[in-house]
Amino acid sequence: MEKTYKKLNNLIGWSCALVATIVYFFTKEPTVSFWDCGEFIAASYKLQIVHQPGAPLFLMLQNIFSNLALGDKTALAYWMNTGSAICSGLTVLFLFWTITALARKIFSIESAVLSQTTLIKLLSAGTVGALTFAFSDSFWFSAVESEVYAMSALCTSIIFWLALKWEAHEHEPRSAKWLVLIAYIMGLSIGVHLLNLLTIPVLAFVIFFKRTKQVTMRGVIKYLSLSFLLLAAILWGVIQYIIKAAAQFDFFFVNTLGLSFGTGISVFISLLVTATVLGIRYSIKRNKVQLNLVLLCFCFILFGYSSFVMVFIRGDANPSLNNNQPDNIFSFLEYVTRDQYVSNPLITGKYFDSNPIAVENGAPIYRKDANKYTVVGHKSIYKYDRTTLFPRVYSEKDSEFYKHWLHLAENEHPNFLSNLHFFSTYQAGIMFWRYFMWNFVGRQNDESGQLGNLTDGNWASGIKVIDNMRLGGQYDLPSSAKKDPSSNHFYFLPFILGLIGLFWHYRHNKKDTSILLLLFFFTGLAIVLYLNDTPIQPRERDYAYVGSFYTFSIWIGLGVIALTNFVKKNTHIIPTVLVCLFSVPFLLLYKGWDDHDRSEKYTTRDLYARNYLASCEPNAILFTYGDNDTFPIWYAQEVEGIRPDVRIVNIGYLNSDWYLKQMRKKINQSAALPITIEPSKVDKGVRDYLVYEDYHIDKAVEINDLLSIMLSDHPDDKSDRSGENFLPTKKMKLSINKSEVIAHKVVPKGWEDFITDSMEWDFNRDYITRGDLAILDILKNNAWKRPIYFVSIPPSETLGLSKYLVNEGLLNKLMPVDLSKASATVSNETAPNTQYTNRWGLYNNLMHQYTWAHVNKLNYLDPLTRNVIPQYTNNFNILSKELVAANQKAEAKKVIDKCLEVMPKQILSMNQAVDYYFLSDTLYEVDEKTKANELIKRNGDYITEQLNYNLAIAKDKPNAVDERNIRLGMGLLNAMMDNSRKYKQHDMEKYLDNQYAILERKITAISQ
């Protein structure tokens, strides 16, 4: 029976992995996804440098998968996504073996003989637990895209499985090899993601419980302390301080001894290797077993960590994507320590309303010059008037959210209890337990639920009585909610089975249960504690806690054993197993397929990246804003070669000296940016930012003159206060040569008369950055040879140029025109917004240039796609309105027909209902009354259902009334009613009037 168990354990384990991999293969995205995937795919393909702290091993392994595309660049993302699918399938395999190993230990204690019944229970537990995790929401999401989290989960699963292998073979000679292998995998995992280091305390307790006969509190505290020391030793000692030591060696050898760069690094490495080898030899000669094991593990961690050499080598090669340009030891150190990102306080820190009272110098900042390293400044350490232990409400920019969440009165200050309350209710509650419940209880929808309202992103079981108690309105759900593919209800079944498994495990093996509880904590709530995230993150962060979901899936598997043990007759075991199989993993698979199936999704590449690039004229300069605006576009250019002539400029990165250097060189087919500022004047530590000092200059000043002052090294151009350069006025001016503008066709035909003699604007910040200086220099030198575009970004990032940005669809083009005196040939004041529009540029993009990625046929649209679509419907509205105003109704009809053809048929949000109202209004104006009525009926049905739902929630939860949605919906119904009356559509008017009256009575009843 033992041989049979081993064969079946391997066979069924691999079968579960194969099933999961096949599911991932058929549901994976065929091309690039949103967020970091575009950067990772591009960097993997060309072995480039991604954002800090990097993932070199992941990039190199994904590069191997890229070869399966056989030269087809459009298939590169497909095969890299396949790499994640395979990693995820292997994770399921190791989870299966982990569950059977843990269960086998219990059965081995109870009986030395493995019976057929026990065999069935073991393998059933592994199957149910492994497949449950395979089809859990968060893990499945990462399994079908080229991101680090699938490979990171694989590393975690291997490490924990190896720990159990060591435990099982600890009594055998050379069993320490398992620990050495764990050290190597852990070193490798650093090159994927740092999450895997959180398994260290768990490993410590595996060793503790195996080697300790009597468990005492003193022993627990001792091993817990040692595990924290070991974690710190790797997280800071190995990853950071070894590089810091090498950097200081090189600093001494270069700056003091005058030797070449890298000499000190070579000496340090030689000393480190020599000391380690001598230490190992000493441990062998003196029979120091523990010392030998520690040194070997240290060596193998370094062997794994050595994947970061790729970052140093490729950083020196300076590829197109070269984040932080880690081409010297100090920039490499900044790269691995994530200096680009602001660290969040952990033990002590300020409150959001604390005031700075002093600034102290922190660690020095180094720059590599021609023949030495130069200290160019120090990191600033701010001291505040009010500080606290366990700081959780510290972000000044989120102060209003904190006040709302904590119910602080006007002028009321937060205190230590505020930290505890925010941690327990928001950071733990909203940003962890909500995710946990998504995976094992059910999910309301995939809207971002970080605001904590009752309609977006909550967990929901599908049991209406329970859900209604929490969320309200569950008996009046709109059809959009009922049909929402992302509404996945599991009726508490996985959760209950996991709790049964947890209690059964605790009853039979308290030590292993304690180990799993530690694993659950350190891969879950400990991450919450460490990250200390601010509210309203750019995306939901559930992917970070997959390790804890992995752990709970182990208990789900053990829950199968608990239920089969409860069954008295052996003939009932198989039916019980089948019930568990169909009511948990197969339920997750069935419910999750439609919203996890990305096999037809091309929206990131086509609807987003390709169309952004298609909006640009040849050789354009495109200013993007955030990382996630940029990554898909980088993918399109770097991998598929789409519009390589366009120069992408990330405004946030442009503030960095290394990025500004990259912008000075040609990339792909894009010429260098016309930046003439001497590199030494904006190098690291030089003019990082300049403050504004009002010199009361009445007239606008040419940016050339302002740049001369701000870049001058003459003492007279320095501030008397700080001794540094400064911005003397916010009134800026750029003189325009009209012949250049016309020659380069910057403005559309018919706008030549609107070209202004000079562009004048007010700079809109109290400081100016290195990136701002570069943009001003580009404006000065470009002479309109290359068209300049901006994505839709906050006005603060446009330097005050907003009035010269003309809408051409997804992008705004910079034009030296004064449109305030223009007639309706330029823009229509009745359009849904007041920004000026290049009508024919917009027409060409919407009608001819853009691709639509089948969004009109997709059953499921993910949140980011739903956020992009309103940009299109809004532009269709703007264009059709302007065409009607210009009495070009035939063209307006074509525009609206195009919109109705390519856009999704379903209404996705109340804001989009506004867009459809404007479309219906235009349809009436062009005498398309039938289409207008169809659109209004669809709109009216949607609004009515949404308002009934909101009012039902208001009835059940009086303190959670969504007043904005109710006002907006009633206003839309009233506006549509007025329109139907205006155009004598009496049936439609009657329908809308009836709906409005019913809703008005409900609102009155609730408000009384």
Coordinates of N, CA and C in Angstrom, one line a residue, residues 105 160 163 166-167 199-212 215-228 511-512 514-516 518-519 522:
K105 N 1.2 12.7 8.2 CA 1.8 12.7 9.5 C 0.8 12.3 10.6
F160 N 8.0 25.8 1.5 CA 7.3 25.1 2.6 C 7.3 23.6 2.4
A163 N 10.5 22.3 3.5 CA 10.6 22.2 5.0 C 10.0 21.0 5.6
W166 N 12.4 18.1 4.9 CA 13.4 18.0 5.9 C 12.9 17.4 7.2
E167 N 11.7 17.8 7.6 CA 11.2 17.3 8.8 C 11.0 15.8 8.7
T199 N 8.5 33.5 4.9 CA 8.4 32.1 5.4 C 9.4 31.7 6.4
I200 N 10.4 32.6 6.6 CA 11.5 32.3 7.5 C 11.1 32.0 8.9
P201 N 10.2 32.8 9.6 CA 9.7 32.4 10.9 C 9.0 31.1 10.9
V202 N 8.3 30.8 9.9 CA 7.6 29.5 9.8 C 8.6 28.3 9.8
L203 N 9.7 28.5 9.0 CA 10.7 27.5 8.9 C 11.4 27.3 10.3
A204 N 11.6 28.4 11.0 CA 12.2 28.3 12.3 C 11.4 27.4 13.2
F205 N 10.1 27.6 13.1 CA 9.2 26.8 14.0 C 9.1 25.3 13.6
V206 N 9.3 25.1 12.3 CA 9.3 23.7 11.8 C 10.5 23.0 12.5
I207 N 11.7 23.7 12.5 CA 12.9 23.2 13.1 C 12.7 23.0 14.7
F208 N 12.1 24.1 15.2 CA 11.9 24.1 16.7 C 11.0 22.9 17.2
F209 N 9.9 22.7 16.5 CA 9.0 21.6 16.9 C 9.6 20.3 16.7
K210 N 10.4 20.2 15.6 CA 11.0 18.9 15.3 C 12.1 18.5 16.3
R211 N 12.8 19.5 16.8 CA 14.0 19.2 17.6 C 13.8 19.4 19.1
T212 N 12.6 19.9 19.5 CA 12.3 20.2 20.9 C 11.3 19.2 21.4
V215 N 7.8 21.7 24.5 CA 7.6 23.0 24.0 C 7.3 24.0 25.2
T216 N 8.1 25.0 25.4 CA 8.0 26.0 26.5 C 7.8 27.4 25.9
M217 N 7.3 28.3 26.6 CA 7.1 29.6 26.2 C 8.5 30.3 25.9
R218 N 9.4 29.9 26.8 CA 10.8 30.4 26.6 C 11.4 30.0 25.3
G219 N 11.2 28.7 24.9 CA 11.6 28.2 23.6 C 11.0 28.9 22.5
V220 N 9.7 29.1 22.6 CA 8.9 29.8 21.5 C 9.4 31.2 21.3
I221 N 9.6 31.9 22.4 CA 10.1 33.3 22.3 C 11.6 33.3 21.7
K222 N 12.4 32.3 22.1 CA 13.7 32.2 21.6 C 13.7 32.0 20.1
Y223 N 13.0 31.1 19.6 CA 13.0 30.8 18.2 C 12.3 31.9 17.4
L224 N 11.3 32.5 18.0 CA 10.7 33.6 17.3 C 11.6 34.7 17.1
S225 N 12.4 35.0 18.2 CA 13.4 36.1 18.1 C 14.5 35.7 17.1
L226 N 15.0 34.5 17.1 CA 16.0 34.1 16.2 C 15.5 34.2 14.7
S227 N 14.2 33.8 14.5 CA 13.7 33.9 13.2 C 13.6 35.3 12.7
F228 N 13.2 36.3 13.6 CA 13.2 37.7 13.2 C 14.6 38.2 12.9
K511 N 1.0 21.2 16.9 CA 2.3 21.8 16.5 C 2.2 22.3 15.0
D512 N 1.7 21.3 14.2 CA 1.6 21.7 12.7 C 0.5 22.8 12.5
S514 N -0.1 25.2 14.6 CA 0.6 26.4 15.0 C 1.5 26.9 13.8
I515 N 2.2 26.0 13.2 CA 3.1 26.4 12.1 C 2.2 27.0 10.9
L516 N 1.1 26.4 10.6 CA 0.3 26.9 9.5 C -0.3 28.2 9.9
L518 N 1.1 30.4 11.8 CA 2.2 31.4 11.6 C 2.3 31.7 10.1
L519 N 2.2 30.7 9.3 CA 2.3 30.9 7.8 C 1.2 31.8 7.3
F522 N 2.0 35.4 8.7 CA 3.2 36.1 8.1 C 3.0 36.4 6.6

